[in-house]
Short mmCIF file of C-alpha atoms and ligand atoms in Angstrom, two decimals:
data_model
loop_
_atom_site.label_atom_id
_atom_site.label_comp_id
_atom_site.label_asym_id
_atom_site.label_seq_id
_atom_site.Cartn_x
_atom_site.Cartn_y
_atom_site.Cartn_z
CA MET D 29 -45.34 -23.55 -24.37
CA ARG D 30 -42.02 -24.68 -25.83
CA GLY D 31 -39.70 -23.03 -28.37
CA GLY D 32 -40.26 -19.67 -30.07
CA GLN D 33 -39.31 -16.16 -28.90
CA THR D 34 -41.04 -16.60 -25.56
CA ASP D 35 -38.85 -19.51 -24.45
CA PRO D 36 -36.82 -18.01 -21.63
CA ARG D 37 -33.92 -20.27 -22.56
CA ARG D 38 -33.50 -18.32 -25.77
CA ARG D 39 -33.24 -15.09 -23.83
CA VAL D 40 -30.24 -16.21 -21.80
CA PRO D 41 -27.56 -13.51 -22.45
CA ARG D 42 -24.63 -14.56 -24.63
CA THR D 43 -21.25 -15.21 -23.10
CA ASP D 44 -19.45 -12.42 -25.00
CA VAL D 45 -22.11 -9.91 -23.96
CA LEU D 46 -21.80 -10.95 -20.31
CA LEU D 47 -18.00 -10.84 -20.32
CA ALA D 48 -18.18 -7.27 -21.69
CA ASP D 49 -20.35 -6.16 -18.74
CA PRO D 50 -18.30 -3.59 -16.75
CA GLY D 51 -18.62 -5.49 -13.46
CA LEU D 52 -17.61 -8.82 -14.98
CA ALA D 53 -14.83 -7.20 -17.03
CA ALA D 54 -13.43 -5.68 -13.84
CA ALA D 55 -13.59 -9.09 -12.17
CA THR D 56 -11.76 -10.61 -15.16
CA ALA D 57 -8.92 -8.13 -14.69
CA VAL D 58 -8.46 -9.34 -11.11
CA LEU D 59 -9.46 -13.01 -11.17
CA GLY D 60 -8.62 -14.00 -14.74
CA ARG D 61 -10.88 -14.91 -17.66
CA ASP D 62 -11.21 -18.64 -16.92
CA ARG D 63 -12.65 -18.10 -13.47
CA VAL D 64 -15.14 -15.45 -14.58
CA LYS D 65 -16.19 -17.44 -17.64
CA ALA D 66 -16.85 -20.49 -15.45
CA ALA D 67 -19.15 -18.40 -13.24
CA VAL D 68 -20.93 -17.02 -16.31
CA THR D 69 -21.40 -20.49 -17.81
CA ALA D 70 -22.76 -21.85 -14.54
CA ALA D 71 -25.27 -18.98 -14.29
CA GLN D 72 -26.33 -19.44 -17.94
CA ASP D 73 -26.89 -23.16 -17.30
CA ARG D 74 -29.10 -22.36 -14.32
CA ALA D 75 -31.17 -20.01 -16.49
CA ARG D 76 -31.49 -22.68 -19.17
CA ARG D 77 -32.75 -25.11 -16.55
CA GLY D 78 -35.31 -22.49 -15.53
CA GLU D 79 -33.85 -22.07 -12.01
CA ILE D 80 -33.27 -18.34 -12.49
CA ARG D 81 -34.61 -15.79 -14.94
CA PRO D 82 -32.47 -14.77 -17.94
CA ASP D 83 -32.21 -11.22 -16.58
CA GLU D 84 -30.71 -12.59 -13.37
CA VAL D 85 -27.76 -14.31 -15.05
CA ARG D 86 -25.38 -11.37 -14.76
CA ASP D 87 -26.03 -10.78 -11.04
CA VAL D 88 -25.86 -14.49 -10.23
CA ALA D 89 -22.49 -14.76 -12.00
CA VAL D 90 -21.17 -11.71 -10.13
CA ALA D 91 -22.41 -13.07 -6.79
CA ALA D 92 -20.67 -16.40 -7.42
CA LEU D 93 -17.27 -14.74 -7.82
CA PRO D 94 -15.07 -14.46 -4.74
CA ALA D 95 -14.41 -10.91 -3.60
CA PRO D 96 -10.70 -10.24 -3.97
CA ALA D 97 -9.22 -10.67 -0.49
CA PRO D 98 -8.04 -8.97 1.58
CA ARG D 99 -10.47 -6.11 1.02
CA ALA D 100 -9.76 -2.54 2.04
CA VAL D 101 -12.15 -1.42 4.78
CA LEU D 102 -12.91 1.85 6.53
CA ASN D 103 -12.10 1.61 10.23
CA ALA D 104 -14.79 3.58 12.05
CA THR D 105 -14.43 1.43 15.19
CA GLY D 106 -12.46 4.04 17.11
CA VAL D 107 -9.75 1.44 17.71
CA VAL D 108 -6.56 2.91 16.25
CA LEU D 109 -4.66 -0.38 15.98
CA HIS D 110 -7.30 -3.03 15.38
CA THR D 111 -5.68 -6.46 15.18
CA ASN D 112 -8.53 -7.91 13.09
CA LEU D 113 -8.22 -4.98 10.68
CA GLY D 114 -4.49 -5.43 10.15
CA ARG D 115 -3.19 -3.10 12.90
CA ALA D 116 -1.44 -0.02 11.44
CA ALA D 117 -2.56 1.53 8.15
CA LEU D 118 0.50 2.46 6.12
CA SER D 119 1.35 6.02 5.19
CA ARG D 120 1.16 7.22 1.59
CA SER D 121 4.96 7.20 1.31
CA ALA D 122 5.13 3.64 2.65
CA VAL D 123 2.55 2.51 0.10
CA ASP D 124 4.52 4.20 -2.69
CA ALA D 125 7.67 2.48 -1.45
CA LEU D 126 5.88 -0.89 -1.46
CA VAL D 127 4.81 -0.41 -5.04
CA ALA D 128 8.31 0.65 -6.10
CA ALA D 129 9.80 -2.39 -4.35
CA ALA D 130 7.33 -4.81 -5.91
CA GLY D 131 9.51 -5.35 -8.96
CA HIS D 132 13.23 -5.98 -9.00
CA THR D 133 14.99 -3.73 -6.50
CA ASP D 134 18.45 -2.99 -5.14
CA VAL D 135 17.47 -4.53 -1.79
CA GLU D 136 20.81 -6.35 -1.56
CA LEU D 137 22.89 -4.54 -4.15
CA ASP D 138 24.93 -1.34 -4.08
CA LEU D 139 24.24 0.26 -7.44
CA ALA D 140 27.30 2.53 -7.12
CA THR D 141 29.79 -0.32 -6.85
CA GLY D 142 27.76 -3.12 -8.39
CA ARG D 143 28.54 -5.26 -5.35
CA ARG D 144 26.36 -7.09 -2.89
CA ALA D 145 25.21 -4.80 -0.08
CA ARG D 146 23.58 -5.27 3.29
CA ARG D 147 19.97 -6.28 2.83
CA GLY D 148 17.51 -3.57 3.80
CA ARG D 149 20.23 -1.08 4.68
CA ASP D 150 17.87 1.85 4.11
CA ALA D 151 15.40 0.57 6.71
CA LEU D 152 18.22 -0.28 9.13
CA ALA D 153 19.78 3.16 8.67
CA GLY D 154 16.39 4.77 9.26
CA LEU D 155 15.89 2.80 12.46
CA ALA D 156 19.40 3.61 13.70
CA ALA D 157 18.87 7.30 12.92
CA ALA D 158 15.54 7.34 14.75
CA VAL D 159 17.14 5.85 17.88
CA PRO D 160 20.72 7.15 18.02
CA GLY D 161 21.21 5.45 21.38
CA ALA D 162 21.11 2.03 19.71
CA ALA D 163 24.61 0.84 18.81
CA ALA D 164 23.15 -1.66 16.33
CA VAL D 165 19.77 -2.63 14.90
CA HIS D 166 18.21 -5.60 13.16
CA VAL D 167 14.76 -6.32 11.71
CA VAL D 168 12.84 -9.62 11.63
CA ASN D 169 9.31 -10.68 10.75
CA ASN D 170 7.40 -9.55 13.83
CA GLY D 171 7.72 -8.89 17.54
CA ALA D 172 7.31 -12.57 18.38
CA ALA D 173 10.11 -13.47 15.96
CA ALA D 174 12.36 -10.88 17.61
CA LEU D 175 11.79 -12.58 20.97
CA VAL D 176 12.33 -16.06 19.53
CA LEU D 177 15.61 -14.96 17.97
CA ALA D 178 16.79 -13.31 21.19
CA ALA D 179 15.83 -16.38 23.25
CA THR D 180 17.47 -18.82 20.83
CA ALA D 181 20.66 -16.90 20.21
CA LEU D 182 21.23 -15.41 23.67
CA ALA D 183 19.75 -17.98 26.08
CA GLY D 184 20.07 -21.29 24.24
CA ASP D 185 19.17 -23.90 26.86
CA ARG D 186 19.93 -21.55 29.74
CA GLU D 187 17.41 -19.62 31.79
CA ILE D 188 15.41 -16.57 30.93
CA VAL D 189 14.60 -14.80 34.19
CA VAL D 190 11.21 -13.10 34.01
CA SER D 191 8.65 -11.70 36.46
CA ARG D 192 5.39 -13.63 36.96
CA GLY D 193 3.63 -10.31 36.43
CA GLU D 194 4.96 -10.16 32.88
CA LEU D 195 4.08 -13.63 31.55
CA VAL D 196 1.47 -12.24 29.21
CA GLU D 197 -0.87 -13.59 26.58
CA ILE D 198 -0.51 -11.38 23.51
CA GLY D 199 -3.84 -12.24 21.91
CA ASP D 200 -5.67 -15.10 20.16
CA GLY D 201 -4.41 -17.51 22.84
CA PHE D 202 -0.79 -16.68 22.06
CA ARG D 203 1.25 -16.85 25.26
CA LEU D 204 4.68 -15.37 25.64
CA PRO D 205 5.99 -18.05 28.05
CA ASP D 206 5.00 -20.82 25.61
CA LEU D 207 6.79 -18.98 22.82
CA LEU D 208 9.98 -18.60 24.86
CA VAL D 209 9.98 -22.23 26.06
CA SER D 210 9.44 -23.45 22.49
CA THR D 211 12.98 -22.26 21.69
CA GLY D 212 14.51 -24.68 24.20
CA ALA D 213 15.27 -21.96 26.74
CA ARG D 214 14.08 -22.43 30.30
CA LEU D 215 11.95 -19.89 32.11
CA ARG D 216 12.93 -18.87 35.59
CA GLU D 217 9.84 -17.16 36.94
CA VAL D 218 10.33 -14.71 39.78
CA GLY D 219 8.02 -12.69 42.03
CA THR D 220 4.24 -12.79 41.94
CA THR D 221 1.50 -11.54 39.63
CA ASN D 222 1.28 -8.17 41.33
CA ARG D 223 4.66 -7.71 43.01
CA THR D 224 8.21 -8.48 41.98
CA THR D 225 11.28 -6.94 43.66
CA VAL D 226 14.96 -6.58 42.81
CA ALA D 227 15.69 -9.19 45.50
CA ASP D 228 13.50 -11.71 43.64
CA TYR D 229 15.59 -11.23 40.51
CA ALA D 230 18.88 -11.22 42.42
CA ALA D 231 18.06 -14.55 44.05
CA ALA D 232 17.38 -16.15 40.65
CA VAL D 233 20.30 -14.77 38.65
CA GLY D 234 23.39 -16.96 38.42
CA PRO D 235 25.64 -18.95 36.10
CA ARG D 236 22.63 -20.56 34.40
CA THR D 237 21.12 -17.23 33.45
CA GLY D 238 20.90 -16.44 29.74
CA PHE D 239 19.32 -13.05 30.24
CA VAL D 240 16.73 -11.19 32.25
CA LEU D 241 13.62 -10.43 30.22
CA LYS D 242 11.50 -7.36 30.94
CA VAL D 243 8.13 -7.52 29.17
CA HIS D 244 5.82 -4.55 28.88
CA PRO D 245 2.36 -5.94 29.74
CA SER D 246 0.88 -3.89 26.95
CA ASN D 247 -2.72 -5.12 26.84
CA PHE D 248 -3.69 -5.03 30.52
CA ARG D 249 -2.92 -3.21 33.74
CA VAL D 250 -2.43 -4.44 37.25
CA THR D 251 -3.43 -1.79 39.74
CA GLY D 252 -3.51 -1.56 43.52
CA PHE D 253 -0.81 -3.24 45.60
CA THR D 254 1.81 -3.61 42.90
CA SER D 255 5.51 -3.24 42.35
CA ALA D 256 7.73 -4.00 39.41
CA VAL D 257 11.43 -3.52 38.80
CA GLY D 258 12.53 -1.06 36.15
CA VAL D 259 15.24 -1.64 33.56
CA ARG D 260 17.61 0.70 35.40
CA ASP D 261 17.66 -1.61 38.43
CA LEU D 262 17.71 -4.81 36.40
CA VAL D 263 20.95 -3.88 34.62
CA ARG D 264 22.71 -3.73 38.00
CA LEU D 265 22.25 -7.52 38.24
CA GLY D 266 25.21 -7.88 35.88
CA VAL D 267 23.52 -10.08 33.24
CA PRO D 268 22.13 -9.05 29.85
CA VAL D 269 18.71 -7.37 30.03
CA VAL D 270 16.33 -7.78 27.10
CA ALA D 271 13.29 -5.49 27.13
CA ASP D 272 10.22 -6.32 25.06
CA ILE D 273 8.51 -2.94 24.84
CA GLY D 274 5.81 -4.25 22.49
CA SER D 275 4.41 -1.20 20.80
CA GLY D 276 7.36 0.07 18.76
CA LEU D 277 7.27 3.58 20.14
CA LEU D 278 10.80 4.80 19.37
CA VAL D 279 10.78 8.01 21.42
CA PRO D 280 8.40 9.14 24.20
CA ASP D 281 4.91 10.34 23.26
CA PRO D 282 3.31 12.65 25.87
CA LEU D 283 -0.10 11.27 24.90
CA LEU D 284 0.97 7.82 26.09
CA PRO D 285 2.89 8.43 29.31
CA ASP D 286 2.88 4.76 30.42
CA GLU D 287 4.07 3.37 27.13
CA PRO D 288 7.82 2.57 27.16
CA ASP D 289 9.86 3.73 24.17
CA ALA D 290 13.01 2.28 22.66
CA ALA D 291 15.25 5.33 23.22
CA SER D 292 14.42 5.69 26.93
CA THR D 293 14.65 1.94 27.54
CA LEU D 294 18.12 1.83 26.00
CA ARG D 295 19.14 4.92 27.96
CA ALA D 296 18.03 3.11 31.12
CA GLY D 297 20.62 0.49 30.25
CA ALA D 298 18.74 -2.31 28.44
CA HIS D 299 21.15 -4.33 26.32
CA LEU D 300 18.52 -5.23 23.77
CA VAL D 301 15.05 -3.87 22.99
CA THR D 302 12.46 -5.77 20.96
CA ALA D 303 9.30 -4.24 19.48
CA SER D 304 6.70 -4.54 16.73
CA GLY D 305 6.70 -2.48 13.54
CA ASP D 306 2.94 -2.33 12.99
CA LYS D 307 1.76 -0.96 16.32
CA LEU D 308 2.50 2.59 17.46
CA LEU D 309 5.32 3.02 14.95
CA GLY D 310 2.62 2.79 12.29
CA GLY D 311 4.62 0.71 9.84
CA PRO D 312 4.43 -2.78 8.32
CA GLN D 313 4.45 -5.99 10.37
CA ALA D 314 8.04 -6.34 11.53
CA GLY D 315 10.08 -7.11 14.61
CA LEU D 316 12.59 -4.46 15.63
CA LEU D 317 15.75 -5.30 17.56
CA LEU D 318 17.90 -2.47 18.91
CA GLY D 319 20.84 -2.41 21.26
CA ASP D 320 24.32 -3.57 22.07
CA ALA D 321 26.45 -4.09 18.94
CA GLU D 322 27.88 -7.45 19.98
CA LEU D 323 24.46 -8.89 20.95
CA VAL D 324 22.77 -7.67 17.77
CA GLU D 325 25.61 -9.15 15.70
CA ARG D 326 25.09 -12.52 17.42
CA LEU D 327 21.42 -12.38 16.48
CA ARG D 328 22.19 -11.41 12.89
CA ARG D 329 24.69 -14.25 12.52
CA HIS D 330 22.49 -16.92 14.08
CA PRO D 331 21.19 -19.49 11.53
CA LEU D 332 17.61 -18.86 12.68
CA ALA D 333 17.91 -15.23 11.54
CA ARG D 334 17.57 -16.37 7.96
CA ALA D 335 14.22 -18.04 8.69
CA LEU D 336 12.94 -14.85 10.28
CA ARG D 337 14.21 -12.61 7.49
CA VAL D 338 11.87 -9.85 6.31
CA ASP D 339 10.57 -9.46 2.82
CA LYS D 340 11.75 -6.67 0.52
CA LEU D 341 8.24 -5.16 0.63
CA THR D 342 8.39 -4.93 4.41
CA LEU D 343 11.83 -3.35 4.28
CA ALA D 344 10.65 -0.78 1.75
CA ALA D 345 7.56 0.16 3.79
CA LEU D 346 9.54 0.23 7.02
CA ALA D 347 12.21 2.52 5.55
CA ALA D 348 9.55 4.93 4.29
CA THR D 349 7.78 4.87 7.68
CA LEU D 350 11.01 5.67 9.49
CA HIS D 351 11.91 8.50 7.12
CA ARG D 352 8.47 10.09 7.42
CA PRO D 353 6.90 9.17 10.75
CA ASP D 354 3.72 11.19 10.09
CA THR D 355 1.73 7.97 9.73
CA PRO D 356 -2.04 7.43 9.75
CA THR D 357 -1.52 5.86 13.18
CA ARG D 358 -0.01 9.06 14.53
CA ALA D 359 -2.69 11.17 12.84
CA ALA D 360 -5.43 9.04 14.41
CA LEU D 361 -3.81 9.13 17.85
CA HIS D 362 -3.32 12.86 17.84
CA ALA D 363 -6.52 13.91 16.03
CA ASP D 364 -8.09 16.97 17.66
CA PRO D 365 -11.51 16.15 19.21
CA GLY D 366 -12.91 19.51 18.05
CA ALA D 367 -11.96 18.80 14.46
CA LEU D 368 -13.43 15.29 14.73
CA ARG D 369 -16.70 16.73 16.01
CA GLU D 370 -16.89 19.11 13.04
CA ARG D 371 -16.32 16.25 10.61
CA VAL D 372 -19.09 14.17 12.21
CA GLU D 373 -21.46 17.16 12.19
CA ARG D 374 -20.77 17.78 8.50
CA LEU D 375 -21.36 14.12 7.78
CA ARG D 376 -24.67 14.27 9.66
CA GLU D 377 -25.76 17.37 7.72
CA ARG D 378 -24.91 15.81 4.39
CA LEU D 379 -27.07 12.76 5.04
CA GLY D 380 -29.97 14.92 3.86
CA ALA D 381 -33.37 15.77 5.22
CA ASP D 382 -34.33 12.48 6.91
CA GLY D 383 -30.84 12.14 8.35
CA ARG D 384 -31.27 8.39 8.88
CA LYS D 385 -32.00 9.01 12.57
CA ALA D 386 -28.32 9.77 12.90
CA GLU D 387 -27.01 11.66 15.89
CA VAL D 388 -23.66 13.26 16.63
CA VAL D 389 -22.39 11.78 19.88
CA PRO D 390 -19.21 11.91 21.96
CA ALA D 391 -17.26 8.64 21.90
CA VAL D 392 -14.21 7.09 23.47
CA ALA D 393 -11.53 5.78 21.12
CA VAL D 394 -8.69 3.52 22.23
CA VAL D 395 -5.21 2.67 21.03
CA GLY D 396 -5.90 -1.08 20.69
CA GLY D 397 -3.54 -3.62 19.19
CA GLY D 398 -2.47 -4.55 22.68
CA GLY D 399 -1.23 -1.06 23.45
CA ALA D 400 -1.85 1.61 26.08
CA PRO D 401 -4.78 -0.15 27.78
CA GLY D 402 -5.45 2.72 30.16
CA VAL D 403 -5.60 5.47 27.57
CA GLU D 404 -9.00 6.83 26.49
CA LEU D 405 -9.02 9.18 23.51
CA GLU D 406 -11.85 11.73 23.45
CA SER D 407 -13.61 11.27 20.14
CA TRP D 408 -16.85 11.85 18.21
CA ALA D 409 -19.08 9.47 16.33
CA LEU D 410 -22.12 9.32 14.09
CA SER D 411 -24.69 7.23 15.94
CA LEU D 412 -27.09 5.19 13.78
CA PRO D 413 -29.70 2.50 14.45
CA GLU D 414 -27.97 -0.83 15.07
CA ARG D 415 -29.50 -2.38 11.95
CA TYR D 416 -26.98 -0.38 9.87
CA ALA D 417 -24.08 -2.47 11.17
CA ALA D 418 -24.40 -5.53 8.90
CA PRO D 419 -25.13 -3.74 5.60
CA LEU D 420 -22.29 -1.27 6.21
CA ARG D 421 -19.91 -4.11 7.05
CA THR D 422 -20.79 -6.00 3.87
CA GLY D 423 -21.01 -2.97 1.59
CA GLU D 424 -18.40 -1.52 -0.74
CA PRO D 425 -16.22 -0.28 0.79
CA PRO D 426 -17.01 -2.14 4.01
CA VAL D 427 -17.44 0.34 6.88
CA LEU D 428 -16.83 -1.03 10.36
CA GLY D 429 -18.28 0.66 13.38
CA ARG D 430 -18.91 -0.35 16.95
CA VAL D 431 -22.27 -1.33 18.45
CA VAL D 432 -22.90 0.24 21.83
CA ARG D 433 -26.24 -0.20 23.62
CA GLY D 434 -28.29 -0.77 20.52
CA ARG D 435 -26.68 1.96 18.41
CA LEU D 436 -24.01 1.70 15.73
CA LEU D 437 -21.27 4.26 16.37
CA LEU D 438 -19.13 5.39 13.44
CA ASP D 439 -16.10 7.04 15.04
CA LEU D 440 -14.19 9.12 12.49
CA ARG D 441 -10.90 9.19 14.42
CA CYS D 442 -9.32 6.40 12.31
CA VAL D 443 -11.09 7.31 9.07
CA PRO D 444 -8.95 9.51 6.82
CA PRO D 445 -10.83 12.82 6.25
CA GLU D 446 -10.83 12.21 2.50
CA ALA D 447 -12.91 9.07 3.14
CA ASP D 448 -15.74 10.93 4.92
CA GLU D 449 -17.62 11.12 1.63
CA ALA D 450 -17.33 7.34 1.22
CA VAL D 451 -18.82 6.89 4.70
CA ARG D 452 -21.71 9.18 3.79
CA ALA D 453 -22.36 7.28 0.54
CA ALA D 454 -22.19 3.95 2.38
CA VAL D 455 -24.77 5.09 4.97
CA LEU D 456 -27.11 6.39 2.24
CA ALA D 457 -26.74 3.11 0.32
CA VAL D 458 -28.46 1.30 3.22
CA PRO D 459 -32.24 1.27 2.58
CA GLY D 460 -33.67 3.87 4.98
CA ASP D 461 -37.05 2.38 5.85
CA ASP D 462 -37.23 3.32 9.48
C1 PLP N 3 2.45 -7.17 20.40
C2 PLP N 3 3.43 -7.69 21.36
C3 PLP N 3 4.24 -8.78 21.04
C4 PLP N 3 4.10 -9.53 19.74
O1 PLP N 3 4.47 -8.76 18.65
P1 PLP N 3 4.00 -9.18 17.19
O2 PLP N 3 4.58 -8.14 16.31
O3 PLP N 3 2.51 -9.21 17.21
O4 PLP N 3 4.56 -10.53 16.93
C5 PLP N 3 5.16 -9.21 21.96
N1 PLP N 3 5.28 -8.59 23.15
C6 PLP N 3 4.53 -7.53 23.49
C7 PLP N 3 4.75 -6.89 24.82
C8 PLP N 3 3.58 -7.04 22.61
O5 PLP N 3 2.83 -6.00 22.96
#
């Protein structure tokens, strides 16, 4: 039958009605009207061609729209610094600082005098105050950039002396030796994978030496018959010593006894320390450089420094992180296992009578992000059937757990307590047909 009230094509919802739908209106606010209208028109056309029913037009239009990326997720993996999840979650004060810095800011202006001022001086002052042993500090885009700048400005085409036990791959196929050589510097490898001695370094150091590089092998451990030379002995070689400590720990943390920190490394005599901002420091992606005033000034003045310059948003978040180091990273690292267990038990209770076959189980959380590979953090998780993994990952908000032996573990260590309710709602939103 054609025409008349029963023709489905006449029941295709009107464009203005669809655009007023709360879901599509919210999408318009983010993606813009043209994009949403195009999706609506395409869905209406499909209904007119009889490919979908008129009552499906709204959902088809919504499904065709890209989800705004990146999306916020809940990290229930038990990995505190998960590289695929953006490493450190910023603190509330860092987020506020980001928002404040998003418009025009005084990032390079002294409001009192009206004159140009040192860019990011608040972040630099915060870093200097956190590590008083550093005569000077500088900030670049990430840890790799800090190394590139040090290699370029301090070694040039001379040699960087480094132990074979410290030629590490950071992750995703990214190898430190390749990075260093790409600057034009030459690597002078000394020692072996498991053992390097002061004599090995001493034999290699000479007029062609740019500096000795000490790299913290942060994502693996060599155990057994091993020996490595500490910074204290390296500085006796009489050439500059650059220490890449990796994680950005500024002062020692008793929880992470094997993780080097900037203050201790400088006290041991390192001339320059490089580190990341978004690992254990819990701040934004950044590369921290701390040390000797003359060396840091050479880095700052090098033409490459401009190409590695950090954004005003990074500087704002970094300053806030340094002023208030009580970051989500620190909270997750130091969370009390007893308190975590109580949270998981409450979550289990509030899943209701059927409980989704959920169990409260002990779990092992890790630092991750290429840090503290030997450290296991006692934790607690909600254990669910494995089939929950995909719907939770693709839900709103996405909840990421870890599959272990056929069960999905939701470890609450890296979930802020105020998000427990969102985890509960996400679990209950998965059809419970088992
Ligand atoms: C993480 C890491 C880097 C790289 O730092 P990014 O901030 O990721 O660029 C370099 N060296 C070590 C030892 C690291 O752990």
